[in-house]
Amino acid sequence: MSQARNHGVHHRPVRPLGNRVAGAGTSARRRVVAQLGVGAPVLPALVVAAVVSADLVGGAGMIWLPLLAAGPALAATTNGPRGVLCVGVLAVAVGATLGIRDGVPGRELIAVLSALVAVTLASGLASALRGRRERVLAAVRSVAETAQHALLKPVPSTVGPFQVAVRYSAAAAEARIGGDLYALIPTPHGVRLIVGDVRGKGLPAVGTAALVLGVFREAAHDEPDLLAVVDRIERSLARNLGRDDFVTAVVAGYPREGHLEVVNCGHAPPLLVRASGAITPVEPVLPAPPLGLRDLAGYNPGLHTLSFADGDQLLLYTDGVTEARDGGRAFYPLAEGLERHISQEPARTLGALHDELLAHVGGRLHDDAALLLIRKPAARGAEAEAPVASDTGPDVPARVPEAKCCS
């Protein structure tokens, strides 16, 4: 707020009348130039000018006149119907002038001009249809973006005791949403998070992802036991999914200081980065089937508890990252990339990883890819404490519930 506003007074500098008129004229000219510059058919007009130059230099008459049709045809790809019409009128006028100048026979000149008119009309129609498709696509993208924010809610940079960063790329760039899912929420039972991958693509996969996230967000608040959260998701999927549908997922929780709980249901193992820089995959103690297939396996997943001290980081991801291939069909080495780009800022780390991943595949992913990285920073102002036992020693034993059939 300016000083004048702070004092309740609005000061306006007074300029001489001549300056105001000159300034208004300059502003008007700038507005006109800006309006002409936006969407102006500059390149098509240059094509027409090039044909004119070629005809004036070569003087070949009918040889160059048909090339004037390139003007309105090109305008259809970059401009609206009005721009196409302007270029078409210019091409017809120039064609008639050059034809008369070069002595082109009347019938041939009329045929060329008729062709220019036909190309202009067809190009105008194509431009109108293109504009309509672009408006429809923009509306679809807007709806998809709204759906994405409702389904994959933005994750703040800090959640509970963690620094957090998320990167998500849908294979269908026009849709912006896919079958990968993630969520990280603070609950009365500590911070809990999930990263998963729905079998299949398209709207059915998006619907399943929405179902999983909805159940997870409710159960994460209600259930004190992380395995109970997974059971709730399993029961919901068993009632709503088809026989061949399933969801791979890693569900994690931070119930108390220094301890992290992980439940892996057929998903790629997260990567644990110690404060020292050592990177190890968090393999499940008891391999478990994906969510939705527990009835076929006949047993439940186990709870893996491990230490998570200050400076430690955990990267969760989907197979769209590790299965991304380059031109030589080589997979992207995620662990090596993480080792190269790891830093104390999760957003910076994932930004570098994502850029390297896109460079690896040549700029376009062929599968949905999600990355979620959490880091436990040291408490501010806290004195140095004894470190929590690291993974060099035995972790807390995994808790495996008795096998039972899911209802």
XYZ file of C-alpha atoms in Angstrom:
407
model
C 0.000 0.000 0.000
C 1.382 3.402 -0.946
C 2.081 6.182 1.488
C -0.781 8.235 0.039
C -3.208 5.408 0.729
C -1.889 5.072 4.261
C -2.790 8.667 4.874
C -6.193 8.404 3.214
C -5.232 10.709 0.336
C -5.086 9.753 -3.357
C -2.623 11.867 -5.334
C -2.744 11.925 -9.126
C 0.022 13.725 -11.036
C -1.255 16.397 -13.425
C 0.209 16.329 -16.926
C -0.066 19.033 -19.544
C -2.920 18.660 -22.049
C -0.554 18.149 -24.959
C 1.246 15.332 -23.172
C -2.048 13.696 -22.285
C -3.223 13.819 -25.909
C 0.108 12.482 -27.165
C 0.057 9.777 -24.521
C -3.489 8.799 -25.468
C -2.531 8.625 -29.134
C 0.509 6.503 -28.343
C -1.591 4.171 -26.189
C -4.204 3.850 -28.939
C -1.542 2.993 -31.516
C -0.051 0.418 -29.176
C -3.459 -1.190 -28.636
C -4.078 -1.358 -32.383
C -0.647 -2.890 -33.010
C -1.207 -5.391 -30.218
C -4.611 -6.388 -31.607
C -3.178 -6.823 -35.092
C -0.245 -8.790 -33.747
C -2.365 -11.272 -31.849
C -3.488 -13.912 -34.310
C -2.409 -11.875 -37.346
C -1.698 -14.115 -40.384
C 1.895 -12.965 -40.679
C 3.393 -16.203 -42.001
C 0.666 -16.791 -44.643
C 1.087 -13.199 -45.808
C 4.816 -13.795 -46.115
C 4.097 -16.838 -48.282
C 1.982 -14.684 -50.610
C 4.740 -12.068 -50.651
C 7.293 -14.738 -51.567
C 5.160 -15.868 -54.507
C 4.853 -12.268 -55.672
C 8.610 -11.808 -55.450
C 9.239 -15.006 -57.392
C 6.819 -13.918 -60.115
C 8.310 -10.424 -60.373
C 11.837 -11.787 -60.585
C 11.125 -14.777 -62.840
C 8.209 -13.349 -64.772
C 6.871 -16.857 -65.378
C 3.171 -16.066 -65.032
C 1.106 -19.230 -64.570
C 3.973 -21.165 -63.016
C 3.813 -19.215 -59.735
C 0.154 -18.191 -59.463
C -1.185 -21.574 -58.172
C 1.257 -21.359 -55.246
C -0.803 -18.466 -53.852
C -3.200 -21.115 -52.511
C -0.565 -21.987 -49.897
C -1.384 -18.704 -48.129
C -4.982 -19.428 -47.055
C -4.190 -23.117 -46.564
C -1.435 -22.238 -44.081
C -3.616 -19.624 -42.401
C -6.157 -22.358 -41.580
C -3.627 -24.011 -39.273
C -2.735 -20.881 -37.313
C -5.608 -18.390 -37.598
C -9.337 -18.118 -37.355
C -11.789 -17.882 -40.264
C -11.402 -14.105 -40.444
C -7.625 -14.395 -40.864
C -8.081 -17.074 -43.535
C -10.533 -14.858 -45.408
C -8.135 -11.913 -45.285
C -5.285 -13.990 -46.682
C -7.612 -15.476 -49.338
C -8.788 -12.049 -50.497
C -5.168 -10.911 -50.621
C -4.171 -13.985 -52.643
C -7.040 -13.503 -55.130
C -6.246 -9.797 -55.568
C -2.546 -10.479 -56.025
C -3.271 -13.368 -58.404
C -5.539 -11.235 -60.561
C -2.992 -8.398 -60.665
C -0.085 -10.666 -61.554
C -2.147 -12.592 -64.109
C -3.133 -9.439 -65.946
C 0.421 -8.093 -65.722
C 1.932 -11.307 -67.106
C -0.673 -11.631 -69.861
C -2.172 -14.921 -68.637
C -5.066 -16.043 -70.877
C -8.515 -15.227 -69.483
C -9.747 -18.807 -69.044
C -6.604 -19.922 -67.275
C -6.644 -16.894 -64.992
C -10.301 -17.467 -64.094
C -9.505 -21.127 -63.313
C -6.637 -20.119 -61.012
C -8.712 -17.468 -59.229
C -11.611 -19.909 -58.829
C -9.231 -22.428 -57.283
C -7.966 -19.749 -54.873
C -11.549 -18.930 -53.835
C -12.337 -22.630 -53.313
C -9.184 -23.159 -51.251
C -9.999 -20.069 -49.173
C -13.535 -21.273 -48.413
C -12.358 -24.787 -47.556
C -9.574 -23.407 -45.381
C -12.006 -21.103 -43.593
C -14.264 -24.062 -42.818
C -11.285 -26.091 -41.589
C -10.200 -23.183 -39.406
C -13.673 -22.896 -37.877
C -13.752 -26.630 -37.113
C -10.251 -26.477 -35.646
C -11.266 -23.605 -33.398
C -14.308 -25.528 -32.236
C -12.214 -28.598 -31.421
C -9.725 -26.441 -29.515
C -12.531 -24.918 -27.436
C -13.929 -28.369 -26.662
C -10.468 -29.645 -25.739
C -9.891 -26.619 -23.502
C -13.185 -27.328 -21.730
C -12.255 -30.995 -21.305
C -8.853 -30.047 -19.926
C -10.473 -27.649 -17.492
C -12.826 -30.353 -16.245
C -9.966 -32.860 -16.071
C -7.839 -30.436 -14.092
C -10.695 -29.847 -11.664
C -11.177 -33.604 -11.330
C -7.474 -34.068 -10.726
C -7.468 -31.521 -7.916
C -10.469 -33.253 -6.378
C -8.947 -36.723 -6.764
C -5.233 -35.999 -6.230
C -5.381 -33.092 -3.840
C -2.299 -30.864 -3.807
C 0.152 -31.896 -1.096
C 1.721 -29.047 0.908
C 5.483 -28.809 1.188
C 5.294 -29.643 4.896
C 3.018 -32.250 6.467
C 3.471 -32.966 10.154
C 7.202 -33.458 10.816
C 8.006 -34.098 7.140
C 9.158 -32.104 4.167
C 7.177 -33.397 1.182
C 7.345 -33.227 -2.600
C 5.174 -34.886 -5.262
C 5.563 -35.217 -9.008
C 2.816 -36.759 -11.144
C 2.686 -37.210 -14.912
C -0.252 -38.803 -16.721
C 0.516 -40.711 -19.904
C -2.579 -39.136 -21.494
C -1.321 -35.568 -21.430
C -4.646 -34.239 -22.733
C -6.519 -35.792 -19.814
C -3.964 -34.919 -17.114
C -5.246 -37.698 -14.847
C -4.681 -41.427 -14.871
C -4.670 -44.567 -12.770
C -1.795 -43.728 -10.426
C -2.771 -42.413 -7.014
C -1.184 -40.825 -3.977
C -2.230 -39.139 -0.759
C -0.487 -37.928 2.369
C -2.519 -36.717 5.341
C -1.971 -35.934 9.034
C -4.225 -37.994 11.309
C -4.686 -38.500 15.068
C -2.537 -41.613 14.598
C 0.334 -39.798 12.893
C 1.050 -38.921 9.281
C -0.151 -41.573 6.852
C 0.405 -41.891 3.133
C -0.367 -44.111 0.179
C 1.028 -44.497 -3.322
C -0.639 -46.927 -5.697
C -1.211 -48.009 -9.261
C -4.540 -49.178 -10.646
C -4.563 -51.922 -13.255
C -5.711 -50.540 -16.580
C -6.127 -47.034 -17.943
C -8.804 -44.525 -18.777
C -11.954 -43.646 -16.864
C -12.348 -47.063 -15.155
C -8.865 -46.692 -13.655
C -9.631 -43.149 -12.534
C -12.824 -44.348 -10.861
C -10.954 -47.091 -9.005
C -8.275 -44.619 -7.910
C -10.990 -42.335 -6.553
C -12.500 -45.249 -4.631
C -9.155 -46.215 -3.060
C -8.306 -42.662 -2.064
C -11.737 -42.049 -0.583
C -11.572 -45.166 1.583
C -7.966 -44.441 2.582
C -8.715 -40.892 3.720
C -11.604 -42.068 5.888
C -9.877 -45.142 7.309
C -6.605 -43.311 7.987
C -8.455 -41.060 10.420
C -10.622 -43.771 11.967
C -8.291 -46.744 12.368
C -5.420 -46.624 14.879
C -3.833 -49.709 13.278
C -2.282 -49.310 9.820
C -3.187 -52.887 8.889
C -6.812 -52.044 9.645
C -6.587 -49.196 7.128
C -5.387 -51.640 4.491
C -8.181 -54.074 5.433
C -10.791 -51.360 4.915
C -9.448 -50.642 1.422
C -9.332 -54.369 0.631
C -12.947 -54.960 1.666
C -14.162 -51.991 -0.355
C -12.313 -53.128 -3.475
C -13.537 -56.706 -3.053
C -17.106 -55.417 -3.216
C -16.632 -53.016 -6.117
C -13.931 -54.348 -8.452
C -14.186 -56.940 -11.173
C -12.484 -60.309 -10.904
C -9.484 -59.240 -12.971
C -9.041 -55.772 -11.453
C -6.603 -54.901 -8.687
C -4.509 -52.105 -7.220
C -0.871 -52.325 -6.168
C -0.081 -49.973 -3.296
C 2.273 -49.071 -0.482
C 0.631 -47.694 2.651
C 2.909 -46.093 5.247
C 2.484 -44.404 8.600
C 4.561 -42.520 11.149
C 2.874 -43.413 14.451
C 5.613 -42.201 16.792
C 8.949 -40.437 16.736
C 11.661 -42.330 14.899
C 9.517 -45.197 13.622
C 7.953 -45.754 10.220
C 5.412 -48.452 9.376
C 5.129 -49.815 5.838
C 2.565 -52.198 4.319
C 3.356 -53.315 0.773
C 0.563 -54.844 -1.305
C 2.236 -56.053 -4.495
C 3.861 -52.696 -5.202
C 7.424 -51.698 -6.061
C 9.500 -51.377 -2.863
C 10.085 -47.809 -1.641
C 13.626 -46.492 -1.519
C 14.939 -45.525 1.912
C 17.655 -42.868 1.924
C 19.590 -42.613 5.159
C 21.056 -39.322 6.358
C 24.455 -40.765 5.441
C 23.329 -41.080 1.797
C 22.958 -44.868 1.747
C 20.007 -46.026 -0.377
C 18.237 -49.335 0.275
C 14.923 -50.716 -1.021
C 12.320 -51.464 1.647
C 11.442 -54.992 0.625
C 8.308 -56.517 2.205
C 9.007 -59.142 4.859
C 5.965 -61.100 3.710
C 5.125 -60.685 0.000
C 1.454 -59.823 -0.319
C -0.928 -59.736 -3.281
C -2.268 -56.453 -4.663
C -5.365 -54.932 -3.136
C -8.461 -56.665 -4.429
C -6.820 -60.082 -4.817
C -6.449 -61.155 -1.190
C -9.166 -63.807 -1.486
C -7.076 -65.598 -4.093
C -3.946 -65.592 -1.929
C -5.609 -66.539 1.353
C -3.281 -64.471 3.568
C -2.865 -60.877 4.694
C 0.096 -58.520 4.222
C 2.586 -57.944 7.017
C 3.487 -54.731 8.798
C 7.136 -53.750 8.386
C 8.429 -51.332 11.024
C 11.759 -49.581 10.513
C 13.670 -46.716 12.040
C 13.282 -43.275 10.474
C 15.607 -40.712 12.010
C 16.341 -37.056 11.326
C 17.741 -36.588 7.832
C 16.248 -39.832 6.495
C 14.113 -39.804 3.343
C 11.644 -42.222 1.758
C 10.791 -42.274 -1.943
C 7.595 -43.977 -3.101
C 6.880 -44.352 -6.802
C 4.852 -46.245 -9.391
C 6.036 -48.585 -12.133
C 5.640 -45.844 -14.723
C 8.969 -44.551 -13.398
C 10.992 -47.762 -13.201
C 9.554 -49.211 -16.416
C 10.213 -46.103 -18.497
C 12.478 -47.087 -21.424
C 14.826 -45.125 -23.608
C 15.410 -45.605 -27.339
C 17.529 -48.674 -26.628
C 14.735 -50.244 -24.516
C 16.752 -49.766 -21.305
C 14.794 -49.114 -18.100
C 15.295 -45.916 -16.148
C 17.690 -46.598 -13.206
C 15.747 -44.894 -10.426
C 18.115 -45.778 -7.564
C 21.102 -44.423 -9.502
C 19.205 -41.279 -10.442
C 18.169 -40.759 -6.826
C 21.767 -41.145 -5.709
C 22.835 -38.485 -8.220
C 20.168 -35.948 -7.321
C 19.458 -36.491 -3.627
C 19.463 -33.266 -1.610
C 17.978 -31.810 1.542
C 15.111 -30.283 -0.463
C 12.596 -32.924 -1.647
C 11.135 -30.595 -4.286
C 14.561 -30.029 -5.790
C 15.328 -33.753 -5.753
C 12.088 -34.737 -7.499
C 12.423 -31.907 -9.999
C 15.816 -33.199 -11.081
C 14.580 -36.808 -11.129
C 11.543 -35.915 -13.215
C 13.598 -33.951 -15.729
C 16.061 -36.829 -16.043
C 13.197 -39.293 -16.473
C 11.696 -37.265 -19.317
C 15.111 -36.971 -20.957
C 15.525 -40.749 -20.641
C 12.278 -41.480 -22.525
C 12.713 -38.701 -25.064
C 10.221 -36.250 -23.592
C 7.003 -38.288 -23.452
C 6.027 -40.939 -20.905
C 3.991 -43.895 -22.118
C 2.588 -44.766 -18.685
C 1.368 -42.811 -15.689
C 4.198 -41.987 -13.285
C 4.036 -40.773 -9.693
C 6.842 -39.855 -7.302
C 6.370 -38.966 -3.625
C 9.324 -38.100 -1.409
C 9.250 -37.387 2.328
C 12.162 -36.179 4.446
C 12.452 -35.956 8.226
C 14.389 -32.757 8.976
C 16.130 -32.219 12.278
C 14.030 -30.429 14.884
C 14.843 -26.731 15.064
C 16.702 -25.683 18.146
C 16.904 -29.232 19.423
C 20.128 -30.459 20.863
C 21.880 -33.430 19.352
C 20.408 -36.705 20.534
C 21.470 -40.283 20.237
C 20.593 -41.572 16.782
C 17.839 -44.082 16.344
C 19.047 -47.574 15.473
C 19.772 -47.740 11.756
C 19.088 -50.489 9.283
C 22.544 -51.918 9.869
C 21.017 -53.665 12.862
C 17.796 -55.659 12.927
C 14.591 -53.719 12.370
C 11.593 -54.118 14.580
C 10.094 -57.497 13.674
C 7.304 -57.454 11.161
C 3.862 -58.020 12.560
C 1.940 -60.543 10.475
C -1.718 -61.154 11.291
C -3.164 -64.603 11.147
C -4.351 -65.660 7.711
C -8.003 -65.140 7.097
C -10.232 -64.763 4.128
C -11.322 -61.267 3.375
C -15.036 -60.719 3.298
